[in-house]
Amino acid sequence: MSDKEYQPKSKAGKWFNDRLPLLTLGAHLTDYPTPKNLNYWWTFGGILTFCLLTQIITGIVLAMHYVAHADLAFASVEHIMRDVNYGWLIRYIHSNGASMFFLAVYIHIFRSLFYGSYKSPREVIWIIGLLIYLLMMAAAFMGYVLPWGQMSFWGATVITNLFSAIPLVGDSITTWLWGAYSVDNPTLNRFFSLHYLIPFLILGLVVLHIWALHVPGNNNPVGIDIKKPSKDTVPFHPYITIKDTFALLMFMIIFAGFVFFSPNVLGHSDNYIPANPLVTPAHIVPEWYLLPFYAILRSVPDKLGGVILMFGAIFILFVLPWLDTSKVRSAVFRPIYRQFYWIFVVDVLLLGYMGAMPAEGIYLVLARVGTIYYFLHFLVVLPVVGLLEKTDPIPLSISEPVLSGGAKLSMAKKDNEKF
Amino acid sequence: MSQKEKKTNRRDFLYTASYTVGAVGLGAVIWPLIDQMNPDKAQKALATTEVDITNIEPGKEITVLWRGKPVFLKRRTPEEIAEARSVKMDDLPDPQRDEERVKEGKDEWLVMLGVCTHLGCVPLKNKGDYKGWFCPCHGSHYDVSGRIRKGPAPKNMEIPKFEFVDNNTIKIG
C-alpha cells in the first residue's frame, strides 16, 4: 500500500499526522487508483452523497420550525410554507430531495446489477448498500408521516398494520409501534425522533460502504480485476472528481426543475388535507419509490402471504451474490443475462405502475404476473443462466483488446457509450 | 496444563457467572427502553367512550371515535338481521354466527370497530357485494354483520367490549 509512505510536507502537518493520520487518509482518497473506463453510471455514488447531505442539512433546518404534535404538525408545515423565510424552498428541496435520493439509488442499484458489482469480492459493499437502502425506506416512510395529512396518517396506518400480520404477537407489536391503540400523537412523536436519527445511521453506513469499496477498489464496465495502480487506472483526483462534479451538476438541474417548476408532482394532493382518523382516502398510494413493493403486497390475496412476499422481495437481494452463479461480472460479456436484465428492469417498472393503479381487474392480474417473474428472476433465471450461458471472451485488461481482434472490446465501449 | 485441558476450573465458573449477571443486567436496562413505547397511562385513560343512541333510526348508522379508532354503531332493520342470519357458515372465510356478534335481546345493534382487518383502513358503509361495508384500500367486502366475505382481509371486523348502560346509552371499552 503506497498510502503508508505518504509524508506531509510541512512540519506542523507531520506533527499532526503522526498523532491522527487524517492527512494520510486524505492522500489515500486523492490518489485512490480508479479504473479509467468508469462511465457516467458510476457517478451516482457521489450524487447519492450529495443527496444525503442535502437531506440532512434541509432536515435540520426544517426541524427548527416543525412541531411534532398531532394537533400542530399540519399547521406547522403550512407555517413553514407560508411564513418562514425561504421555508417553501427548504421544504420543497427536502420533499423532492427524497424522490431524487431514491431516483439516484435505483440507478446506482441497477448499475450494480448490470455490471455485476455485487459479486465477489464486493458482497459486503452490496450488503451494506442494501442496509442503507432499507434505512432510506424507513426514513422516507416516517418523513412522509410528519406533515400529518391524510396520506401521512393512512400511509402510516397501512404500513404499521403490516406488522399485525405476524402470527400471535402481531397486534402487540403494532400497538407497541403506535404507542396507542391507533396511529396517534405518540406515533407521530416517535416517528419524528427516528426520522431525525436515521440519516446519521445512514451516514455511518456510507463510511463503511466506501471503506469496503476501497479494499478491492471499484468494479468497472468491463468487470475484470485490474492491477492498481497501473495503466488501467487513474487517480481519483482530478479525473473522477471532475467527472462526478459534471454529473452532479446535470443531476442538480433535474432536481431544481422539480423544486421550482413542479414541486408537488411527485406527491399526493390528499396530503394537503389534515389527517382524519374517520375517513380513509379513496386511493391510498405510497410514494412512487415504494410502488413496486406495494404492488407485490397487494397481488397476494392473503394478508400474511402478501407481507412475507413484500419483505421477501427486498431480502432476496441480500443473497443475490450467491444466487448469481456466473463468474463473469459485467453483462457486457453475458449475452443471455443481458436480455434477462432488461426484462427484469421492465418487470420492476411494470410492478411500479401496477402499484399506482387500483388493485382490481387486469391490473391485479398483471401485478401477479410481475410478482411471480420478480422472484423467478432471482430464484431461477440467475442461477440457471449463470451455469448454462456461454459468455463472450473477456479482455485481459482495460487497455488491451481481447485476444487479437479487439472487436468485443470495441463493442463493450459502444455499449457503455450508449448509456 | 496439558493433562487437564477439559477440566472446569474457577475461571470458567467466573466467566459463566459474569456473562449471566451481565445478560440479566442488560435485559433489565433494555426492557424500560422498549416498554416506554407501549401505550402510556394517558392513552389507557381514554379507554372508554359512552354513546347516546336515542336518535338512531332503524337502518341508520353512526360512527364514533374510541381509542383513536372509528366504531360503527348500526341499528339494523329486521330484514338485515334476517339476511345476516341466513348465511351459510361455509360461505364465510372467518365463520362466526351473527348471534355471536351482537348482545342477546339487542339484536338490532351492531357495534364494531370500523377498521378493516387487512391493513386498518376505514371501510365505506352500504358498499360492496354483500350490502355491508367495502374497504377502498385493497378491496375487502364485508356483509351486514361486518363479516369478511371477499378480499384480502383475514378476519371479521372486530367487536369491541361494550355494554348497554341503559336503553339509550352504550358504553364502549
XYZ file of C-alpha atoms in Angstrom:
592
model
C 0.000 0.000 0.000
C 1.501 3.238 -1.152
C -0.664 5.103 1.396
C 1.711 4.208 4.198
C 4.538 6.020 2.506
C 2.710 9.325 2.495
C 4.530 12.060 4.409
C 3.116 15.556 4.934
C 5.418 18.253 3.612
C 5.043 20.778 6.426
C 6.436 20.208 9.885
C 3.091 21.005 11.505
C 1.376 18.601 9.127
C 3.813 15.877 10.033
C 3.330 16.583 13.744
C -0.439 16.292 13.411
C -0.402 13.351 11.050
C 1.777 11.346 13.415
C -0.911 11.773 16.052
C -4.021 11.420 13.865
C -3.305 10.322 10.279
C -6.124 12.312 8.700
C -3.730 13.661 6.062
C -2.797 10.118 5.120
C -6.487 9.384 4.687
C -6.858 12.495 2.552
C -3.918 11.420 0.400
C -5.417 7.954 0.031
C -8.724 9.412 -1.152
C -6.993 11.775 -3.564
C -4.651 9.241 -5.126
C -7.064 6.292 -4.936
C -6.484 4.404 -8.197
C -9.733 4.218 -10.150
C -10.441 2.238 -13.328
C -10.014 4.613 -16.249
C -13.094 3.313 -18.082
C -15.755 4.230 -15.488
C -18.802 5.559 -17.307
C -21.410 8.013 -16.088
C -23.399 5.271 -14.361
C -20.545 5.284 -11.847
C -21.157 8.893 -10.857
C -24.202 8.096 -8.744
C -22.193 7.298 -5.626
C -21.120 10.914 -5.480
C -24.615 12.084 -6.372
C -26.033 9.985 -3.530
C -23.594 11.515 -1.057
C -24.826 14.890 -2.186
C -28.440 13.755 -1.719
C -27.776 12.542 1.811
C -26.078 15.780 2.821
C -28.887 17.807 1.233
C -31.495 15.883 3.232
C -29.538 16.258 6.470
C -28.973 19.989 6.066
C -32.511 20.854 4.938
C -33.900 18.459 7.553
C -32.057 20.103 10.425
C -33.375 23.468 9.265
C -36.962 22.194 8.942
C -36.800 20.707 12.443
C -36.202 24.239 13.742
C -39.727 25.174 12.633
C -41.683 21.938 12.638
C -43.806 20.825 15.617
C -44.192 17.082 16.108
C -47.666 17.058 17.644
C -50.851 15.673 16.139
C -52.713 18.954 16.723
C -49.961 21.224 15.461
C -47.921 19.321 12.870
C -50.082 20.090 9.843
C -50.300 23.777 10.721
C -46.577 23.977 11.403
C -45.819 22.625 7.921
C -48.129 25.250 6.435
C -46.359 27.785 8.654
C -43.058 26.684 7.112
C -44.546 27.052 3.627
C -46.091 30.486 4.184
C -44.314 32.312 6.996
C -40.774 31.034 7.424
C -38.234 32.866 5.274
C -37.457 30.583 2.323
C -39.372 27.877 4.194
C -41.148 26.855 0.965
C -37.812 26.394 -0.760
C -36.251 24.380 2.026
C -39.281 22.128 2.397
C -39.611 21.575 -1.344
C -35.913 20.697 -1.554
C -36.376 18.253 1.317
C -39.538 16.593 -0.029
C -38.316 16.415 -3.630
C -34.859 15.559 -2.339
C -36.279 12.293 -1.018
C -37.503 11.416 -4.506
C -34.195 12.442 -6.071
C -32.382 10.338 -3.477
C -34.397 7.279 -4.486
C -34.057 8.022 -8.196
C -30.284 8.078 -7.746
C -30.204 4.992 -5.542
C -32.262 2.975 -8.020
C -29.894 3.896 -10.847
C -26.976 3.042 -8.559
C -28.510 -0.368 -7.727
C -29.402 -1.201 -11.319
C -25.883 -0.222 -12.394
C -24.594 -2.751 -9.905
C -26.983 -5.371 -11.274
C -25.865 -4.763 -14.860
C -22.126 -4.742 -14.232
C -22.155 -7.419 -11.526
C -20.719 -5.105 -8.896
C -22.374 -7.209 -6.158
C -20.222 -10.237 -6.969
C -17.117 -11.476 -5.217
C -15.160 -9.770 -3.758
C -17.687 -6.960 -3.304
C -20.534 -8.782 -1.492
C -20.066 -6.794 1.715
C -20.258 -3.484 -0.157
C -23.507 -4.712 -1.697
C -24.990 -5.800 1.639
C -24.075 -2.544 3.370
C -25.654 -0.753 0.420
C -28.863 -2.711 0.914
C -28.888 -1.823 4.609
C -28.603 1.816 3.573
C -31.495 1.276 1.160
C -33.638 -0.251 3.936
C -32.871 2.668 6.245
C -33.680 5.073 3.411
C -37.103 3.483 3.033
C -37.719 3.691 6.783
C -36.628 7.337 6.855
C -38.726 8.210 3.811
C -41.803 6.497 5.209
C -41.514 8.236 8.582
C -40.761 11.553 6.926
C -43.921 11.236 4.855
C -45.929 10.819 8.085
C -44.670 14.065 9.641
C -46.888 16.587 7.774
C -49.863 14.711 9.305
C -52.027 14.950 6.209
C -54.454 12.295 5.053
C -51.817 10.301 3.157
C -49.442 10.622 6.109
C -51.991 9.220 8.503
C -53.347 6.426 6.338
C -49.973 5.502 4.912
C -48.752 5.121 8.486
C -51.840 3.078 9.340
C -51.403 0.688 6.434
C -47.652 0.233 6.861
C -47.750 -0.270 10.637
C -50.619 -2.715 10.177
C -48.293 -4.858 8.057
C -46.796 -5.991 11.355
C -50.193 -7.144 12.613
C -49.934 -9.953 10.067
C -47.286 -11.628 12.249
C -48.926 -14.585 13.992
C -49.560 -14.383 17.767
C -47.549 -11.250 18.598
C -48.598 -9.116 15.621
C -51.191 -6.995 17.421
C -48.914 -6.371 20.409
C -46.123 -5.272 18.092
C -48.445 -2.918 16.229
C -49.717 -1.361 19.472
C -46.119 -1.033 20.638
C -45.164 0.740 17.404
C -48.121 3.096 17.770
C -47.789 3.797 21.496
C -51.569 3.990 21.385
C -54.471 1.964 20.055
C -54.243 3.546 16.633
C -51.852 5.824 14.771
C -51.926 8.846 17.044
C -49.831 11.556 18.638
C -47.337 9.142 20.279
C -46.766 7.586 16.856
C -46.041 10.953 15.276
C -43.667 11.837 18.098
C -41.536 8.736 17.818
C -41.528 8.842 14.028
C -40.068 12.335 14.226
C -37.406 11.152 16.654
C -36.439 8.222 14.420
C -36.677 10.274 11.246
C -34.055 12.573 12.723
C -31.852 9.665 13.800
C -31.824 7.504 10.674
C -29.903 9.842 8.325
C -26.959 9.757 10.716
C -27.082 5.969 10.819
C -27.046 6.081 7.013
C -24.055 8.420 7.135
C -22.201 5.892 9.293
C -23.052 3.082 6.894
C -21.926 5.223 3.955
C -18.499 5.452 5.576
C -18.424 1.641 5.871
C -19.734 1.315 2.289
C -16.867 3.430 0.961
C -14.343 1.767 3.240
C -15.435 -1.652 1.960
C -15.235 -0.286 -1.586
C -11.681 0.904 -1.118
C -10.482 -2.585 -0.144
C -10.973 -4.286 -3.558
C -11.400 -0.995 -5.460
C -14.070 -0.101 -7.985
C -15.647 -2.564 -10.336
C -15.719 -1.235 -13.900
C -17.796 -1.593 -17.077
C -15.612 -4.446 -18.321
C -15.939 -6.118 -14.940
C -12.429 -7.567 -14.807
C -9.919 -7.414 -11.978
C -7.259 -4.819 -12.645
C -3.851 -4.136 -11.219
C -3.722 -0.987 -9.097
C -2.146 1.360 -9.763
C -1.423 0.586 -13.401
C -2.049 1.950 -16.869
C -5.644 0.795 -16.355
C -6.192 3.256 -13.531
C -6.274 6.988 -12.997
C -6.030 8.844 -9.683
C -9.413 9.688 -8.158
C -8.488 13.343 -8.152
C -8.782 15.152 -10.521
C -10.085 12.598 -13.034
C -13.058 11.177 -11.149
C -13.822 14.238 -9.056
C -14.321 16.355 -12.178
C -16.440 13.706 -13.864
C -18.549 13.287 -10.712
C -18.958 17.037 -10.433
C -20.168 17.330 -14.007
C -22.710 14.540 -13.500
C -23.798 16.108 -10.230
C -24.454 19.407 -11.984
C -26.639 17.650 -14.557
C -28.474 15.913 -11.730
C -28.967 19.201 -9.893
C -30.595 20.710 -12.975
C -33.242 17.974 -12.906
C -33.555 18.337 -9.133
C -34.028 22.095 -9.434
C -36.545 21.529 -12.219
C -38.753 19.597 -9.819
C -38.240 22.011 -6.920
C -39.014 25.169 -8.873
C -41.430 24.085 -11.575
C -43.412 21.123 -10.280
C -42.674 20.665 -6.590
C -45.841 18.679 -5.913
C -45.932 16.464 -8.968
C -44.353 13.528 -7.115
C -46.516 13.972 -4.023
C -50.195 13.290 -3.497
C -52.726 16.114 -3.211
C -54.598 14.279 -0.418
C -51.694 15.069 1.867
C -52.792 18.702 1.869
C -55.914 17.574 3.762
C -55.331 17.346 7.523
C -55.306 13.804 8.945
C -58.779 12.472 9.737
C -58.977 9.126 11.554
C -62.607 8.667 10.486
C -62.182 8.876 6.722
C -59.837 6.850 4.571
C -58.926 8.398 1.202
C -60.322 6.505 -1.779
C -56.910 5.516 -3.108
C -54.064 5.075 -0.709
C -50.817 5.020 -2.613
C -47.319 5.209 -1.209
C -44.673 7.470 -2.690
C -43.567 6.376 -6.149
C -40.333 4.782 -4.964
C -42.192 2.186 -2.891
C -44.788 1.299 -5.529
C -43.210 -1.944 -6.840
C -43.201 -3.410 -3.340
C -46.717 -2.157 -2.733
C -47.837 -3.927 -5.908
C -46.295 -7.159 -4.638
C -48.067 -6.744 -1.291
C -51.432 -6.271 -2.944
C -51.021 -9.012 -5.518
C -51.281 -11.720 -2.847
C -54.847 -12.472 -1.728
C -53.609 -13.432 1.741
C -52.571 -10.890 4.373
C -49.584 -12.691 5.855
C -48.534 -14.030 2.455
C -48.542 -10.534 0.984
C -46.426 -9.164 3.787
C -43.960 -12.048 3.530
C -43.569 -11.634 -0.232
C -43.162 -7.878 0.059
C -40.355 -8.147 2.597
C -39.012 -11.166 0.711
C -38.689 -9.046 -2.429
C -36.196 -6.860 -0.577
C -34.426 -9.519 1.454
C -33.825 -11.726 -1.576
C -31.413 -9.013 -2.723
C -29.192 -9.801 0.264
C -28.437 -13.281 -1.089
C -28.134 -12.116 -4.697
C -24.325 -12.536 -4.760
C -24.834 -16.238 -4.086
C -27.848 -16.707 -6.374
C -25.981 -15.430 -9.424
C -23.778 -18.362 -10.344
C -21.873 -16.653 -13.163
C -18.233 -15.815 -12.527
C -18.324 -13.139 -15.234
C -19.291 -9.819 -13.702
C -20.218 -7.445 -16.487
C -23.378 -8.046 -18.531
C -21.381 -6.681 -21.468
C -19.920 -10.190 -21.848
C -23.117 -12.043 -20.879
C -25.405 -12.093 -23.949
C -28.201 -14.084 -22.272
C -28.151 -12.411 -18.871
C -28.176 -9.026 -20.602
C -31.587 -9.785 -22.098
C -32.987 -11.050 -18.812
C -31.607 -7.931 -17.149
C -33.731 -5.700 -19.340
C -36.783 -7.917 -18.860
C -36.229 -7.526 -15.133
C -35.995 -3.741 -15.467
C -39.291 -3.720 -17.370
C -40.817 -6.041 -14.758
C -39.923 -3.693 -11.900
C -41.281 -0.696 -13.828
C -44.459 -2.651 -14.552
C -44.841 -3.513 -10.870
C -44.362 0.145 -10.020
C -47.129 1.119 -12.419
C -49.458 -1.570 -11.060
C -48.781 -0.332 -7.536
C -50.192 3.048 -8.521
C -53.327 1.564 -10.087
C -56.342 0.165 -8.215
C -55.907 -3.486 -7.235
C -58.588 -4.941 -9.477
C -59.195 -6.500 -12.888
C -56.336 -6.530 -15.363
C -54.080 -4.523 -13.034
C -54.252 -7.240 -10.410
C -53.537 -9.949 -12.981
C -50.513 -8.079 -14.336
C -49.279 -7.359 -10.807
C -49.408 -11.075 -10.067
C -47.524 -11.944 -13.242
C -44.964 -9.259 -12.393
C -44.577 -10.553 -8.844
C -44.030 -14.134 -9.983
C -41.473 -13.011 -12.542
C -39.664 -10.874 -9.959
C -38.967 -13.932 -7.845
C -38.312 -16.172 -10.857
C -35.586 -13.785 -11.944
C -33.671 -14.309 -8.725
C -34.532 -17.893 -7.898
C -34.443 -19.482 -11.359
C -33.068 -17.195 -14.076
C -29.909 -16.059 -12.281
C -28.734 -19.485 -11.029
C -29.564 -21.270 -14.298
C -28.307 -18.661 -16.764
C -25.062 -18.402 -14.819
C -24.460 -22.124 -15.294
C -25.560 -22.540 -18.915
C -24.625 -19.250 -20.555
C -21.697 -19.119 -22.972
C -20.096 -15.789 -22.186
C -18.187 -13.661 -24.660
C -14.375 -13.533 -24.405
C -13.211 -11.242 -21.653
C -10.352 -8.778 -22.209
C -7.191 -9.277 -20.166
C -7.043 -5.660 -19.164
C -8.928 -2.465 -19.795
C -6.204 -1.195 -22.123
C -5.559 -4.372 -24.089
C -8.030 -5.632 -26.645
C -9.306 -9.153 -26.142
C -7.288 -11.878 -27.948
C -6.093 -10.464 -31.251
C -9.136 -8.780 -32.709
C -10.409 -6.448 -30.025
C -13.824 -6.466 -31.653
C -15.519 -7.374 -28.389
C -13.863 -4.591 -26.501
C -14.950 -2.029 -29.029
C -18.411 -3.461 -28.688
C -18.130 -3.079 -24.967
C -17.129 0.518 -25.342
C -20.028 1.193 -27.679
C -22.310 -0.424 -25.169
C -21.061 1.876 -22.474
C -21.397 4.978 -24.530
C -24.996 4.172 -25.207
C -25.805 4.545 -21.539
C -1.525 -27.826 31.822
C -1.767 -30.394 29.087
C -3.192 -33.172 31.225
C -6.273 -31.262 32.444
C -7.331 -29.408 29.314
C -11.031 -30.100 29.708
C -11.344 -29.699 33.421
C -13.711 -26.972 34.564
C -11.893 -24.562 36.772
C -12.608 -21.481 38.841
C -12.032 -19.221 35.881
C -14.718 -20.940 33.767
C -17.140 -20.511 36.623
C -16.294 -16.823 36.906
C -16.747 -16.313 33.152
C -20.138 -18.016 33.099
C -21.345 -16.242 36.212
C -20.201 -12.852 34.855
C -21.855 -13.363 31.482
C -25.091 -14.428 33.152
C -25.222 -11.474 35.511
C -24.257 -9.193 32.624
C -27.040 -10.554 30.415
C -29.655 -10.160 33.140
C -28.459 -6.637 33.841
C -28.541 -5.753 30.165
C -32.061 -7.111 29.863
C -33.175 -5.131 32.902
C -31.824 -1.953 31.314
C -33.219 -2.620 27.845
C -36.745 -3.505 28.949
C -37.697 0.011 30.175
C -36.338 1.397 26.922
C -38.603 -0.933 24.956
C -41.666 -0.731 27.199
C -41.720 3.075 27.146
C -43.050 2.784 23.610
C -46.195 0.915 24.703
C -49.399 2.937 25.298
C -48.924 5.195 28.304
C -51.296 5.909 31.184
C -52.861 8.846 29.386
C -53.662 6.641 26.399
C -55.108 3.941 28.616
C -57.230 6.503 30.451
C -59.100 7.214 27.218
C -60.139 3.619 27.020
C -63.946 4.016 27.376
C -66.494 6.076 25.456
C -70.213 6.461 26.191
C -72.588 6.980 23.274
C -76.176 8.201 23.322
C -78.162 6.103 20.826
C -81.594 7.677 21.295
C -81.754 9.284 17.883
C -80.557 6.484 15.668
C -83.370 5.279 13.397
C -83.545 1.658 12.214
C -81.304 1.175 9.189
C -79.079 4.097 10.182
C -75.509 4.044 11.321
C -73.263 6.407 13.258
C -69.527 6.438 13.709
C -67.837 7.396 16.964
C -64.193 7.622 17.886
C -62.891 5.231 20.529
C -59.181 4.947 21.316
C -58.487 6.869 18.117
C -60.336 4.306 16.054
C -63.755 4.625 14.455
C -66.539 2.462 15.909
C -69.605 1.778 13.769
C -72.938 1.695 15.609
C -75.582 0.366 13.275
C -79.238 -0.142 14.131
C -80.199 -2.864 11.753
C -83.633 -3.487 10.243
C -85.313 -6.877 10.736
C -84.616 -7.689 7.078
C -80.914 -7.032 7.539
C -80.812 -9.207 10.632
C -82.653 -11.974 8.795
C -80.194 -11.736 5.916
C -77.192 -11.828 8.214
C -78.551 -14.969 9.862
C -79.418 -16.778 6.649
C -75.781 -17.001 5.525
C -74.272 -20.485 5.462
C -71.195 -20.849 7.659
C -69.366 -22.496 4.753
C -69.531 -19.224 2.827
C -67.568 -17.365 5.489
C -63.755 -17.146 5.480
C -63.909 -16.454 9.238
C -67.022 -18.404 10.329
C -68.992 -16.681 13.054
C -72.749 -16.592 13.622
C -74.439 -13.217 13.641
C -75.805 -14.024 17.114
C -72.259 -14.106 18.455
C -71.625 -10.602 17.188
C -74.467 -8.823 18.991
C -75.811 -8.714 22.545
C -78.703 -11.083 23.175
C -82.043 -9.256 23.047
C -80.370 -6.284 21.393
C -80.034 -7.955 18.011
C -80.615 -4.770 16.069
C -77.469 -3.095 17.451
C -74.279 -3.963 15.678
C -71.331 -2.319 17.439
C -67.979 -2.968 15.846
C -64.600 -1.440 15.156
C -64.776 0.316 11.797
C -61.326 -0.928 10.956
C -60.588 -3.246 8.080
C -58.751 -6.292 9.404
C -56.426 -6.206 6.421
C -54.348 -3.083 6.915
C -56.507 -0.839 9.051
C -58.417 1.413 6.660
C -61.981 2.545 7.403
C -64.478 0.648 5.217
C -67.266 2.551 3.476
C -70.857 1.794 4.505
C -73.563 0.382 2.208
C -70.992 -0.588 -0.381
C -69.597 -3.786 -1.755
C -71.093 -7.044 -2.966
C -72.729 -8.017 0.341
C -74.719 -4.854 1.251
C -72.439 -4.244 4.201
C -69.111 -2.467 4.043
C -66.401 -2.180 1.450
C -62.788 -1.236 2.124
C -61.473 1.039 -0.625
C -57.826 0.395 0.127
C -57.414 -3.176 -1.018
C -60.953 -4.275 -1.853
C -62.316 -6.260 1.098
C -66.097 -6.850 1.172
C -67.999 -7.223 4.474
C -71.626 -8.287 4.975
C -74.375 -6.694 7.131
C -72.903 -8.432 10.140
C -69.434 -6.981 9.437
C -68.071 -10.383 8.497
C -65.423 -10.680 5.824
C -66.789 -12.215 2.648
C -64.328 -11.410 -0.117
C -60.900 -9.769 -0.428
C -57.549 -9.873 1.361
C -58.769 -9.191 4.933
C -58.353 -12.313 7.065
C -60.945 -11.711 9.786
C -64.358 -10.260 10.510
C -64.410 -6.697 11.753
C -63.719 -6.784 15.457
C -66.470 -6.429 18.059
C -65.104 -4.295 20.898
C -66.014 -4.830 24.519
C -69.209 -2.861 25.080
C -72.343 -2.839 27.231
C -75.736 -1.182 27.411
C -75.626 1.184 30.383
C -79.382 1.732 29.900
C -81.706 1.505 26.917
C -80.325 4.657 25.346
C -76.635 4.518 26.177
C -73.850 2.240 25.034
C -70.506 2.190 26.805
C -67.616 1.066 24.612
C -64.472 -0.272 26.238
